Amino acid sequence: MSPSKTKNGIPVAVYRGGTSKALFFHENVLPEPGPQRDSLLMRIMGSPDPLQIDGMGGAKAVTSKIAIIKKSERANVDVDYTFVQIGIAENSISSGGNCGNISAAVGPFAIDEGLVDFRPGTSLDPALRAQEVRIYNTGTQKDIIAHVPIDQSGAFESDGCFEIAGVPGPASSILMDYRGSIGAIWKKGILPSGNIVDTMNVGGKDVQVTICDVANPCVFANAHDFNITGYETAAELTSNRDWREKCQELRGKVAVLLSLTDDWRSWDQISAFAPLPIFVAPPEDPSRGHLSARLFLDHMCHESMAGTGAVCTAACSRIPGSVVSQVIGKAAELTSLDIVHPIGVMNVHVQTEEEPGPDGLPVFQTLSFLRTARRIMDGTVYVPKAFLPGPSTNGA
């Protein structure tokens, strides 16, 4: 293919991280954070448009994602990582949170782009070494440690024998350590409301929920309280208007409870401060997992399970009396949690100290999960001239 003569381009790489896919940019090729950058990223993705036909988005929440990376100037950190979730049909964009699946591709990108010096990590594959990559997530202001498989030359090695539900074929395993992500968004600890269980009125009915802030804020509820089984496919729940409306109401009323807004109806539902509703039920087949879960994201049911949602679920499961703990029962004594989602099972490693913290809540030794990632392509993404970065662009 001959080189394009079009100058309206920005260098980009496309990575799959876990069960999501994102565009990866070096921070210095984009405008400073603000309206110009937001408009540019929306245009690159092709939003707002339910098909995202004139951009790089795939008309799904799991493919309408962007990661912005730069070499960090912070002590003991390799790269700063900004995660951006872009609305599909809505004119909305959020850069204040994180995506656990996409975070699994940050380490490989940092290695591929020469942003990190070698530091040994932990590899579950004896044939590979692992590079430890220390990541600072700008949205949550928390550190993540990725243990990324590398080959003898020091390059990211994506080939391996590990498989995850929702991704065809095997790849190398990347260990993501999230134990430092307590109080990720609201900075009020693991239970931001101060209660293990809160009672909220949703759809005219009182329901019990647990609000938890680990990796990303989530609100957990029993599936049957929302007239679902917790075993539905993602498509079935996305087409369930009553369920979607109740999810929006639940998110907004959690925001009211935490004094983030006075009116739940006007709450910015894609904001990083809005919790992810996760609906739990006993597993339909106990031999497959410890609980079944369905997660609501960007007006639809997540096709699988968000990595941050899985971490938060695992943390919540170790709080006696929480909605999740009540569902899993004695499985709370195990060192891992198997979460059954619409297309498979996700495992989270979770261990706590014998003694709780001063607040009586668990202190985590391990809060981690395994993902895979792959660089799909790199090149140039083109936009109309009006959206191009101006002379004030970072590093220009």
PDB file of C-alpha atoms in Angstrom, residues 30-328:
ATOM      1  CA  LEU A  30      -2.669  14.784  21.472  1.00  0.00           C
ATOM      2  CA  PRO A  31      -3.804  18.194  22.706  1.00  0.00           C
ATOM      3  CA  GLU A  32      -3.679  18.987  26.410  1.00  0.00           C
ATOM      4  CA  PRO A  33      -6.628  17.610  28.442  1.00  0.00           C
ATOM      5  CA  GLY A  34      -9.701  19.710  27.772  1.00  0.00           C
ATOM      6  CA  PRO A  35     -12.476  20.359  25.231  1.00  0.00           C
ATOM      7  CA  GLN A  36     -10.183  20.205  22.177  1.00  0.00           C
ATOM      8  CA  ARG A  37      -8.826  16.784  23.117  1.00  0.00           C
ATOM      9  CA  ASP A  38     -12.289  15.508  24.003  1.00  0.00           C
ATOM     10  CA  SER A  39     -13.680  16.615  20.635  1.00  0.00           C
ATOM     11  CA  LEU A  40     -10.765  15.025  18.807  1.00  0.00           C
ATOM     12  CA  LEU A  41     -11.116  11.682  20.595  1.00  0.00           C
ATOM     13  CA  MET A  42     -14.876  11.629  20.045  1.00  0.00           C
ATOM     14  CA  ARG A  43     -14.321  12.271  16.327  1.00  0.00           C
ATOM     15  CA  ILE A  44     -11.649   9.579  16.078  1.00  0.00           C
ATOM     16  CA  MET A  45     -14.058   7.068  17.579  1.00  0.00           C
ATOM     17  CA  GLY A  46     -16.959   8.228  15.385  1.00  0.00           C
ATOM     18  CA  SER A  47     -19.235   9.312  18.232  1.00  0.00           C
ATOM     19  CA  PRO A  48     -21.977  10.189  18.760  1.00  0.00           C
ATOM     20  CA  ASP A  49     -23.440   7.636  16.355  1.00  0.00           C
ATOM     21  CA  PRO A  50     -24.981   4.254  17.270  1.00  0.00           C
ATOM     22  CA  LEU A  51     -22.892   2.585  14.549  1.00  0.00           C
ATOM     23  CA  GLN A  52     -19.746   4.743  14.937  1.00  0.00           C
ATOM     24  CA  ILE A  53     -19.581   4.216  11.185  1.00  0.00           C
ATOM     25  CA  ASP A  54     -17.221   7.133  10.455  1.00  0.00           C
ATOM     26  CA  GLY A  55     -14.684   6.302  13.133  1.00  0.00           C
ATOM     27  CA  MET A  56     -12.751   3.552  14.854  1.00  0.00           C
ATOM     28  CA  GLY A  57     -15.437   2.479  17.331  1.00  0.00           C
ATOM     29  CA  GLY A  58     -17.215  -0.855  17.050  1.00  0.00           C
ATOM     30  CA  ALA A  59     -20.675   0.184  18.328  1.00  0.00           C
ATOM     31  CA  LYS A  60     -20.036  -1.559  21.666  1.00  0.00           C
ATOM     32  CA  ALA A  61     -18.945  -0.163  25.012  1.00  0.00           C
ATOM     33  CA  VAL A  62     -16.045  -2.655  25.053  1.00  0.00           C
ATOM     34  CA  THR A  63     -14.659  -1.262  21.782  1.00  0.00           C
ATOM     35  CA  SER A  64     -15.281   2.450  22.408  1.00  0.00           C
ATOM     36  CA  LYS A  65     -12.181   2.899  24.554  1.00  0.00           C
ATOM     37  CA  ILE A  66      -8.927   4.853  24.394  1.00  0.00           C
ATOM     38  CA  ALA A  67      -5.697   4.649  26.397  1.00  0.00           C
ATOM     39  CA  ILE A  68      -3.314   7.605  26.601  1.00  0.00           C
ATOM     40  CA  ILE A  69       0.210   6.775  27.774  1.00  0.00           C
ATOM     41  CA  LYS A  70       3.322   8.712  28.702  1.00  0.00           C
ATOM     42  CA  LYS A  71       6.588   7.921  30.449  1.00  0.00           C
ATOM     43  CA  SER A  72       6.063   8.853  34.081  1.00  0.00           C
ATOM     44  CA  GLU A  73       8.002  11.402  36.090  1.00  0.00           C
ATOM     45  CA  ARG A  74       6.672   9.923  39.347  1.00  0.00           C
ATOM     46  CA  ALA A  75       8.915   7.989  41.709  1.00  0.00           C
ATOM     47  CA  ASN A  76       8.717   4.195  41.311  1.00  0.00           C
ATOM     48  CA  VAL A  77       6.326   4.473  38.354  1.00  0.00           C
ATOM     49  CA  ASP A  78       7.077   3.591  34.731  1.00  0.00           C
ATOM     50  CA  VAL A  79       4.135   5.075  32.842  1.00  0.00           C
ATOM     51  CA  ASP A  80       1.110   7.271  33.448  1.00  0.00           C
ATOM     52  CA  TYR A  81      -2.065   5.835  31.935  1.00  0.00           C
ATOM     53  CA  THR A  82      -5.270   7.741  31.236  1.00  0.00           C
ATOM     54  CA  PHE A  83      -8.286   5.629  30.334  1.00  0.00           C
ATOM     55  CA  VAL A  84     -11.024   7.217  28.232  1.00  0.00           C
ATOM     56  CA  GLN A  85     -14.508   5.740  27.826  1.00  0.00           C
ATOM     57  CA  ILE A  86     -16.400   7.283  24.935  1.00  0.00           C
ATOM     58  CA  GLY A  87     -20.165   7.144  24.599  1.00  0.00           C
ATOM     59  CA  ILE A  88     -21.521   5.548  21.469  1.00  0.00           C
ATOM     60  CA  ALA A  89     -24.849   7.160  20.586  1.00  0.00           C
ATOM     61  CA  GLU A  90     -24.479   9.782  23.337  1.00  0.00           C
ATOM     62  CA  ASN A  91     -22.242  12.827  23.176  1.00  0.00           C
ATOM     63  CA  SER A  92     -20.336  11.777  26.281  1.00  0.00           C
ATOM     64  CA  ILE A  93     -16.738  11.124  27.268  1.00  0.00           C
ATOM     65  CA  SER A  94     -15.113  10.222  30.602  1.00  0.00           C
ATOM     66  CA  SER A  95     -11.430  10.104  31.523  1.00  0.00           C
ATOM     67  CA  GLY A  96     -11.769   9.856  35.287  1.00  0.00           C
ATOM     68  CA  GLY A  97     -11.807   6.100  35.801  1.00  0.00           C
ATOM     69  CA  ASN A  98     -10.162   2.896  34.676  1.00  0.00           C
ATOM     70  CA  CYS A  99     -10.751  -0.255  32.650  1.00  0.00           C
ATOM     71  CA  GLY A 100      -9.188  -3.405  34.073  1.00  0.00           C
ATOM     72  CA  ASN A 101      -9.184  -5.192  30.733  1.00  0.00           C
ATOM     73  CA  ILE A 102      -7.513  -2.338  28.870  1.00  0.00           C
ATOM     74  CA  SER A 103      -5.045  -1.875  31.734  1.00  0.00           C
ATOM     75  CA  ALA A 104      -3.701  -5.339  30.845  1.00  0.00           C
ATOM     76  CA  ALA A 105      -2.481  -3.923  27.512  1.00  0.00           C
ATOM     77  CA  VAL A 106      -0.742  -0.892  29.056  1.00  0.00           C
ATOM     78  CA  GLY A 107       2.318  -2.890  30.102  1.00  0.00           C
ATOM     79  CA  PRO A 108       2.746  -4.486  26.659  1.00  0.00           C
ATOM     80  CA  PHE A 109       2.384  -1.069  24.994  1.00  0.00           C
ATOM     81  CA  ALA A 110       4.951   0.467  27.367  1.00  0.00           C
ATOM     82  CA  ILE A 111       7.420  -2.326  26.555  1.00  0.00           C
ATOM     83  CA  ASP A 112       6.717  -2.238  22.820  1.00  0.00           C
ATOM     84  CA  GLU A 113       7.271   1.529  22.766  1.00  0.00           C
ATOM     85  CA  GLY A 114      10.455   1.500  24.864  1.00  0.00           C
ATOM     86  CA  LEU A 115       8.966   3.385  27.808  1.00  0.00           C
ATOM     87  CA  VAL A 116      10.206   1.057  30.563  1.00  0.00           C
ATOM     88  CA  ASP A 117      13.564  -0.301  31.710  1.00  0.00           C
ATOM     89  CA  PHE A 118      13.844  -3.992  32.523  1.00  0.00           C
ATOM     90  CA  ARG A 119      12.732  -5.009  36.007  1.00  0.00           C
ATOM     91  CA  PRO A 120      12.023  -8.692  36.757  1.00  0.00           C
ATOM     92  CA  GLY A 121       8.432  -9.627  37.466  1.00  0.00           C
ATOM     93  CA  THR A 122       6.454 -12.795  38.127  1.00  0.00           C
ATOM     94  CA  SER A 123       5.629 -15.103  35.219  1.00  0.00           C
ATOM     95  CA  LEU A 124       3.365 -18.142  35.393  1.00  0.00           C
ATOM     96  CA  ASP A 125       4.986 -19.540  32.239  1.00  0.00           C
ATOM     97  CA  PRO A 126       8.399 -21.104  32.974  1.00  0.00           C
ATOM     98  CA  ALA A 127       9.418 -20.613  29.339  1.00  0.00           C
ATOM     99  CA  LEU A 128       9.118 -16.833  29.618  1.00  0.00           C
ATOM    100  CA  ARG A 129      10.577 -14.076  31.730  1.00  0.00           C
ATOM    101  CA  ALA A 130       8.303 -11.350  33.012  1.00  0.00           C
ATOM    102  CA  GLN A 131       8.781  -7.604  32.966  1.00  0.00           C
ATOM    103  CA  GLU A 132       7.287  -5.745  35.907  1.00  0.00           C
ATOM    104  CA  VAL A 133       5.603  -2.542  34.715  1.00  0.00           C
ATOM    105  CA  ARG A 134       4.457  -0.027  37.306  1.00  0.00           C
ATOM    106  CA  ILE A 135       1.463   1.925  36.078  1.00  0.00           C
ATOM    107  CA  TYR A 136      -0.131   5.049  37.517  1.00  0.00           C
ATOM    108  CA  ASN A 137      -3.792   5.391  36.538  1.00  0.00           C
ATOM    109  CA  THR A 138      -4.516   9.116  36.342  1.00  0.00           C
ATOM    110  CA  GLY A 139      -8.271   8.660  36.734  1.00  0.00           C
ATOM    111  CA  THR A 140      -8.178   6.749  40.010  1.00  0.00           C
ATOM    112  CA  GLN A 141      -4.791   8.148  41.126  1.00  0.00           C
ATOM    113  CA  LYS A 142      -3.831   4.591  42.072  1.00  0.00           C
ATOM    114  CA  ASP A 143      -0.894   2.364  41.149  1.00  0.00           C
ATOM    115  CA  ILE A 144      -1.224  -0.932  39.297  1.00  0.00           C
ATOM    116  CA  ILE A 145       1.556  -3.471  38.797  1.00  0.00           C
ATOM    117  CA  ALA A 146       1.561  -5.532  35.603  1.00  0.00           C
ATOM    118  CA  HIS A 147       3.744  -8.613  35.185  1.00  0.00           C
ATOM    119  CA  VAL A 148       4.188  -8.854  31.415  1.00  0.00           C
ATOM    120  CA  PRO A 149       5.734 -11.875  29.635  1.00  0.00           C
ATOM    121  CA  ILE A 150       8.750 -11.016  27.485  1.00  0.00           C
ATOM    122  CA  ASP A 151      10.997 -12.996  25.167  1.00  0.00           C
ATOM    123  CA  GLN A 152      14.785 -13.233  25.304  1.00  0.00           C
ATOM    124  CA  SER A 153      15.160  -9.936  23.465  1.00  0.00           C
ATOM    125  CA  GLY A 154      13.012  -8.120  26.032  1.00  0.00           C
ATOM    126  CA  ALA A 155      10.024  -7.653  23.695  1.00  0.00           C
ATOM    127  CA  PHE A 156       6.467  -8.384  24.794  1.00  0.00           C
ATOM    128  CA  GLU A 157       5.615 -12.012  24.037  1.00  0.00           C
ATOM    129  CA  SER A 158       1.912 -12.375  23.264  1.00  0.00           C
ATOM    130  CA  ASP A 159       2.016 -16.060  22.294  1.00  0.00           C
ATOM    131  CA  GLY A 160       1.243 -18.552  25.042  1.00  0.00           C
ATOM    132  CA  CYS A 161      -1.156 -21.229  26.238  1.00  0.00           C
ATOM    133  CA  PHE A 162      -3.466 -19.255  28.567  1.00  0.00           C
ATOM    134  CA  GLU A 163      -7.087 -18.695  27.549  1.00  0.00           C
ATOM    135  CA  ILE A 164      -9.768 -16.343  28.857  1.00  0.00           C
ATOM    136  CA  ALA A 165     -13.509 -16.489  28.225  1.00  0.00           C
ATOM    137  CA  GLY A 166     -14.606 -14.147  25.470  1.00  0.00           C
ATOM    138  CA  VAL A 167     -11.335 -14.220  23.506  1.00  0.00           C
ATOM    139  CA  PRO A 168     -10.731 -16.929  20.885  1.00  0.00           C
ATOM    140  CA  GLY A 169      -7.433 -18.757  21.129  1.00  0.00           C
ATOM    141  CA  PRO A 170      -4.574 -18.924  23.651  1.00  0.00           C
ATOM    142  CA  ALA A 171      -2.026 -16.248  24.539  1.00  0.00           C
ATOM    143  CA  SER A 172       0.505 -15.459  27.256  1.00  0.00           C
ATOM    144  CA  SER A 173      -0.850 -14.572  30.700  1.00  0.00           C
ATOM    145  CA  ILE A 174      -0.429 -11.107  32.202  1.00  0.00           C
ATOM    146  CA  LEU A 175      -0.801 -10.821  35.971  1.00  0.00           C
ATOM    147  CA  MET A 176      -2.520  -7.588  37.047  1.00  0.00           C
ATOM    148  CA  ASP A 177      -2.038  -6.641  40.719  1.00  0.00           C
ATOM    149  CA  TYR A 178      -4.804  -4.319  42.002  1.00  0.00           C
ATOM    150  CA  ARG A 179      -4.312  -4.568  45.757  1.00  0.00           C
ATOM    151  CA  GLY A 180      -3.435  -0.868  45.898  1.00  0.00           C
ATOM    152  CA  SER A 181      -6.752   0.247  44.394  1.00  0.00           C
ATOM    153  CA  ILE A 182      -8.893   0.603  47.549  1.00  0.00           C
ATOM    154  CA  GLY A 183     -10.921   3.822  47.463  1.00  0.00           C
ATOM    155  CA  ALA A 184     -10.096   4.277  43.796  1.00  0.00           C
ATOM    156  CA  ILE A 185     -12.565   7.017  42.883  1.00  0.00           C
ATOM    157  CA  TRP A 186     -14.360   8.406  45.921  1.00  0.00           C
ATOM    158  CA  LYS A 187     -11.329   8.261  48.290  1.00  0.00           C
ATOM    159  CA  LYS A 188     -13.531   7.112  51.170  1.00  0.00           C
ATOM    160  CA  GLY A 189     -12.194   3.592  51.605  1.00  0.00           C
ATOM    161  CA  ILE A 190     -13.731   0.307  50.570  1.00  0.00           C
ATOM    162  CA  LEU A 191     -17.239   1.222  51.807  1.00  0.00           C
ATOM    163  CA  PRO A 192     -17.841   4.861  50.854  1.00  0.00           C
ATOM    164  CA  SER A 193     -21.280   5.049  52.467  1.00  0.00           C
ATOM    165  CA  GLY A 194     -19.859   3.695  55.731  1.00  0.00           C
ATOM    166  CA  ASN A 195     -22.340   0.802  55.634  1.00  0.00           C
ATOM    167  CA  ILE A 196     -21.990  -2.817  54.609  1.00  0.00           C
ATOM    168  CA  VAL A 197     -25.575  -2.747  53.326  1.00  0.00           C
ATOM    169  CA  ASP A 198     -27.711   0.235  52.326  1.00  0.00           C
ATOM    170  CA  THR A 199     -31.428   0.160  51.583  1.00  0.00           C
ATOM    171  CA  MET A 200     -32.483   2.116  48.495  1.00  0.00           C
ATOM    172  CA  ASN A 201     -35.827   2.635  46.797  1.00  0.00           C
ATOM    173  CA  VAL A 202     -35.579   1.795  43.110  1.00  0.00           C
ATOM    174  CA  GLY A 203     -38.617   1.492  40.872  1.00  0.00           C
ATOM    175  CA  GLY A 204     -40.846   1.970  43.907  1.00  0.00           C
ATOM    176  CA  LYS A 205     -39.304  -0.994  45.733  1.00  0.00           C
ATOM    177  CA  ASP A 206     -36.863  -1.071  48.643  1.00  0.00           C
ATOM    178  CA  VAL A 207     -33.760  -3.110  47.794  1.00  0.00           C
ATOM    179  CA  GLN A 208     -30.575  -3.886  49.683  1.00  0.00           C
ATOM    180  CA  VAL A 209     -27.270  -2.978  48.047  1.00  0.00           C
ATOM    181  CA  THR A 210     -23.578  -2.853  48.916  1.00  0.00           C
ATOM    182  CA  ILE A 211     -21.607   0.098  47.571  1.00  0.00           C
ATOM    183  CA  CYS A 212     -17.923  -0.704  47.174  1.00  0.00           C
ATOM    184  CA  ASP A 213     -15.004   1.339  45.789  1.00  0.00           C
ATOM    185  CA  VAL A 214     -12.129  -0.878  44.705  1.00  0.00           C
ATOM    186  CA  ALA A 215     -10.496  -0.457  41.254  1.00  0.00           C
ATOM    187  CA  ASN A 216     -13.734   1.275  40.158  1.00  0.00           C
ATOM    188  CA  PRO A 217     -16.840   2.084  42.218  1.00  0.00           C
ATOM    189  CA  CYS A 218     -19.565  -0.553  41.992  1.00  0.00           C
ATOM    190  CA  VAL A 219     -22.981  -1.061  43.543  1.00  0.00           C
ATOM    191  CA  PHE A 220     -23.994  -4.677  44.109  1.00  0.00           C
ATOM    192  CA  ALA A 221     -27.588  -5.868  44.194  1.00  0.00           C
ATOM    193  CA  ASN A 222     -29.387  -9.194  44.106  1.00  0.00           C
ATOM    194  CA  ALA A 223     -30.566  -9.983  40.596  1.00  0.00           C
ATOM    195  CA  HIS A 224     -34.010 -11.114  41.757  1.00  0.00           C
ATOM    196  CA  ASP A 225     -34.657  -7.675  43.325  1.00  0.00           C
ATOM    197  CA  PHE A 226     -34.525  -6.238  39.791  1.00  0.00           C
ATOM    198  CA  ASN A 227     -36.777  -8.870  38.206  1.00  0.00           C
ATOM    199  CA  ILE A 228     -33.948 -10.700  36.457  1.00  0.00           C
ATOM    200  CA  THR A 229     -32.391 -14.111  37.099  1.00  0.00           C
ATOM    201  CA  GLY A 230     -28.748 -13.129  36.713  1.00  0.00           C
ATOM    202  CA  TYR A 231     -28.323 -15.822  34.048  1.00  0.00           C
ATOM    203  CA  GLU A 232     -29.514 -13.811  31.032  1.00  0.00           C
ATOM    204  CA  THR A 233     -27.396 -13.153  27.977  1.00  0.00           C
ATOM    205  CA  ALA A 234     -26.044  -9.642  27.493  1.00  0.00           C
ATOM    206  CA  ALA A 235     -28.379  -9.125  24.544  1.00  0.00           C
ATOM    207  CA  GLU A 236     -31.412 -10.135  26.587  1.00  0.00           C
ATOM    208  CA  LEU A 237     -30.624  -7.627  29.312  1.00  0.00           C
ATOM    209  CA  THR A 238     -29.670  -4.839  26.910  1.00  0.00           C
ATOM    210  CA  SER A 239     -33.093  -5.206  25.277  1.00  0.00           C
ATOM    211  CA  ASN A 240     -34.822  -5.123  28.692  1.00  0.00           C
ATOM    212  CA  ARG A 241     -35.917  -1.475  28.968  1.00  0.00           C
ATOM    213  CA  ASP A 242     -37.270  -1.841  32.512  1.00  0.00           C
ATOM    214  CA  TRP A 243     -33.935  -3.202  33.723  1.00  0.00           C
ATOM    215  CA  ARG A 244     -31.933  -0.491  31.958  1.00  0.00           C
ATOM    216  CA  GLU A 245     -34.072   2.270  33.458  1.00  0.00           C
ATOM    217  CA  LYS A 246     -33.725   0.800  36.940  1.00  0.00           C
ATOM    218  CA  CYS A 247     -29.942   0.623  36.474  1.00  0.00           C
ATOM    219  CA  GLN A 248     -29.874   4.336  35.676  1.00  0.00           C
ATOM    220  CA  GLU A 249     -32.048   5.074  38.694  1.00  0.00           C
ATOM    221  CA  LEU A 250     -29.845   2.961  40.948  1.00  0.00           C
ATOM    222  CA  ARG A 251     -26.671   4.742  39.813  1.00  0.00           C
ATOM    223  CA  GLY A 252     -28.226   8.149  40.290  1.00  0.00           C
ATOM    224  CA  LYS A 253     -29.598   7.360  43.741  1.00  0.00           C
ATOM    225  CA  VAL A 254     -26.228   6.058  44.896  1.00  0.00           C
ATOM    226  CA  ALA A 255     -24.814   9.427  43.820  1.00  0.00           C
ATOM    227  CA  VAL A 256     -27.484  11.189  45.901  1.00  0.00           C
ATOM    228  CA  LEU A 257     -26.709   8.979  48.907  1.00  0.00           C
ATOM    229  CA  LEU A 258     -23.030   9.915  48.672  1.00  0.00           C
ATOM    230  CA  SER A 259     -23.852  13.632  48.240  1.00  0.00           C
ATOM    231  CA  LEU A 260     -22.452  13.727  44.715  1.00  0.00           C
ATOM    232  CA  THR A 261     -25.653  15.240  43.298  1.00  0.00           C
ATOM    233  CA  ASP A 262     -29.019  16.506  44.470  1.00  0.00           C
ATOM    234  CA  ASP A 263     -31.017  15.082  41.569  1.00  0.00           C
ATOM    235  CA  TRP A 264     -30.423  11.514  40.463  1.00  0.00           C
ATOM    236  CA  ARG A 265     -32.171  12.147  37.120  1.00  0.00           C
ATOM    237  CA  SER A 266     -29.596  14.718  36.047  1.00  0.00           C
ATOM    238  CA  TRP A 267     -26.596  12.641  37.067  1.00  0.00           C
ATOM    239  CA  ASP A 268     -23.953  12.159  34.379  1.00  0.00           C
ATOM    240  CA  GLN A 269     -24.308   8.424  33.893  1.00  0.00           C
ATOM    241  CA  ILE A 270     -21.001   7.923  32.056  1.00  0.00           C
ATOM    242  CA  SER A 271     -19.032   9.836  34.694  1.00  0.00           C
ATOM    243  CA  ALA A 272     -16.266   7.877  36.399  1.00  0.00           C
ATOM    244  CA  PHE A 273     -17.939   8.847  39.660  1.00  0.00           C
ATOM    245  CA  ALA A 274     -21.094   6.931  38.716  1.00  0.00           C
ATOM    246  CA  PRO A 275     -20.905   3.371  40.075  1.00  0.00           C
ATOM    247  CA  LEU A 276     -21.112   0.278  37.910  1.00  0.00           C
ATOM    248  CA  PRO A 277     -24.231  -1.726  38.873  1.00  0.00           C
ATOM    249  CA  ILE A 278     -23.458  -5.427  39.231  1.00  0.00           C
ATOM    250  CA  PHE A 279     -26.309  -7.888  39.774  1.00  0.00           C
ATOM    251  CA  VAL A 280     -25.413 -11.142  41.487  1.00  0.00           C
ATOM    252  CA  ALA A 281     -27.077 -14.512  41.928  1.00  0.00           C
ATOM    253  CA  PRO A 282     -26.022 -18.006  43.015  1.00  0.00           C
ATOM    254  CA  PRO A 283     -24.416 -19.778  40.041  1.00  0.00           C
ATOM    255  CA  GLU A 284     -26.836 -21.656  37.821  1.00  0.00           C
ATOM    256  CA  ASP A 285     -24.268 -24.479  37.758  1.00  0.00           C
ATOM    257  CA  PRO A 286     -22.257 -24.532  41.048  1.00  0.00           C
ATOM    258  CA  SER A 287     -19.516 -26.592  39.368  1.00  0.00           C
ATOM    259  CA  ARG A 288     -18.668 -23.606  37.115  1.00  0.00           C
ATOM    260  CA  GLY A 289     -18.240 -20.812  39.624  1.00  0.00           C
ATOM    261  CA  HIS A 290     -19.066 -19.186  42.929  1.00  0.00           C
ATOM    262  CA  LEU A 291     -21.595 -16.614  41.718  1.00  0.00           C
ATOM    263  CA  SER A 292     -23.219 -15.340  38.566  1.00  0.00           C
ATOM    264  CA  ALA A 293     -22.874 -11.628  37.760  1.00  0.00           C
ATOM    265  CA  ARG A 294     -24.205  -9.187  35.174  1.00  0.00           C
ATOM    266  CA  LEU A 295     -22.651  -5.713  34.853  1.00  0.00           C
ATOM    267  CA  PHE A 296     -24.326  -2.579  33.443  1.00  0.00           C
ATOM    268  CA  LEU A 297     -22.113  -0.232  31.404  1.00  0.00           C
ATOM    269  CA  ASP A 298     -23.003   2.642  29.061  1.00  0.00           C
ATOM    270  CA  HIS A 299     -26.712   1.808  28.725  1.00  0.00           C
ATOM    271  CA  MET A 300     -26.128  -1.888  28.052  1.00  0.00           C
ATOM    272  CA  CYS A 301     -25.121  -5.142  29.700  1.00  0.00           C
ATOM    273  CA  HIS A 302     -21.393  -5.839  29.502  1.00  0.00           C
ATOM    274  CA  GLU A 303     -20.780  -8.753  27.135  1.00  0.00           C
ATOM    275  CA  SER A 304     -18.484 -10.377  29.689  1.00  0.00           C
ATOM    276  CA  MET A 305     -17.088  -8.852  32.912  1.00  0.00           C
ATOM    277  CA  ALA A 306     -15.083  -5.679  33.428  1.00  0.00           C
ATOM    278  CA  GLY A 307     -11.690  -6.363  34.997  1.00  0.00           C
ATOM    279  CA  THR A 308     -12.203  -3.608  37.554  1.00  0.00           C
ATOM    280  CA  GLY A 309     -15.717  -4.898  38.206  1.00  0.00           C
ATOM    281  CA  ALA A 310     -14.315  -8.368  38.873  1.00  0.00           C
ATOM    282  CA  VAL A 311     -11.725  -6.967  41.306  1.00  0.00           C
ATOM    283  CA  CYS A 312     -14.394  -4.975  43.133  1.00  0.00           C
ATOM    284  CA  THR A 313     -16.646  -8.053  43.276  1.00  0.00           C
ATOM    285  CA  ALA A 314     -13.838 -10.123  44.786  1.00  0.00           C
ATOM    286  CA  ALA A 315     -13.077  -7.447  47.380  1.00  0.00           C
ATOM    287  CA  CYS A 316     -16.761  -7.133  48.292  1.00  0.00           C
ATOM    288  CA  SER A 317     -17.016 -10.907  48.669  1.00  0.00           C
ATOM    289  CA  ARG A 318     -14.607 -10.736  51.618  1.00  0.00           C
ATOM    290  CA  ILE A 319     -16.743  -8.255  53.582  1.00  0.00           C
ATOM    291  CA  PRO A 320     -18.977 -10.322  55.905  1.00  0.00           C
ATOM    292  CA  GLY A 321     -22.635  -9.436  55.444  1.00  0.00           C
ATOM    293  CA  SER A 322     -22.218  -7.727  52.067  1.00  0.00           C
ATOM    294  CA  VAL A 323     -24.594  -8.565  49.224  1.00  0.00           C
ATOM    295  CA  VAL A 324     -21.850 -10.546  47.470  1.00  0.00           C
ATOM    296  CA  SER A 325     -20.761 -12.356  50.632  1.00  0.00           C
ATOM    297  CA  GLN A 326     -24.330 -13.437  51.319  1.00  0.00           C
ATOM    298  CA  VAL A 327     -24.568 -14.987  47.853  1.00  0.00           C
ATOM    299  CA  ILE A 328     -21.279 -16.926  47.849  1.00  0.00           C
TER     300      ILE A 328
END
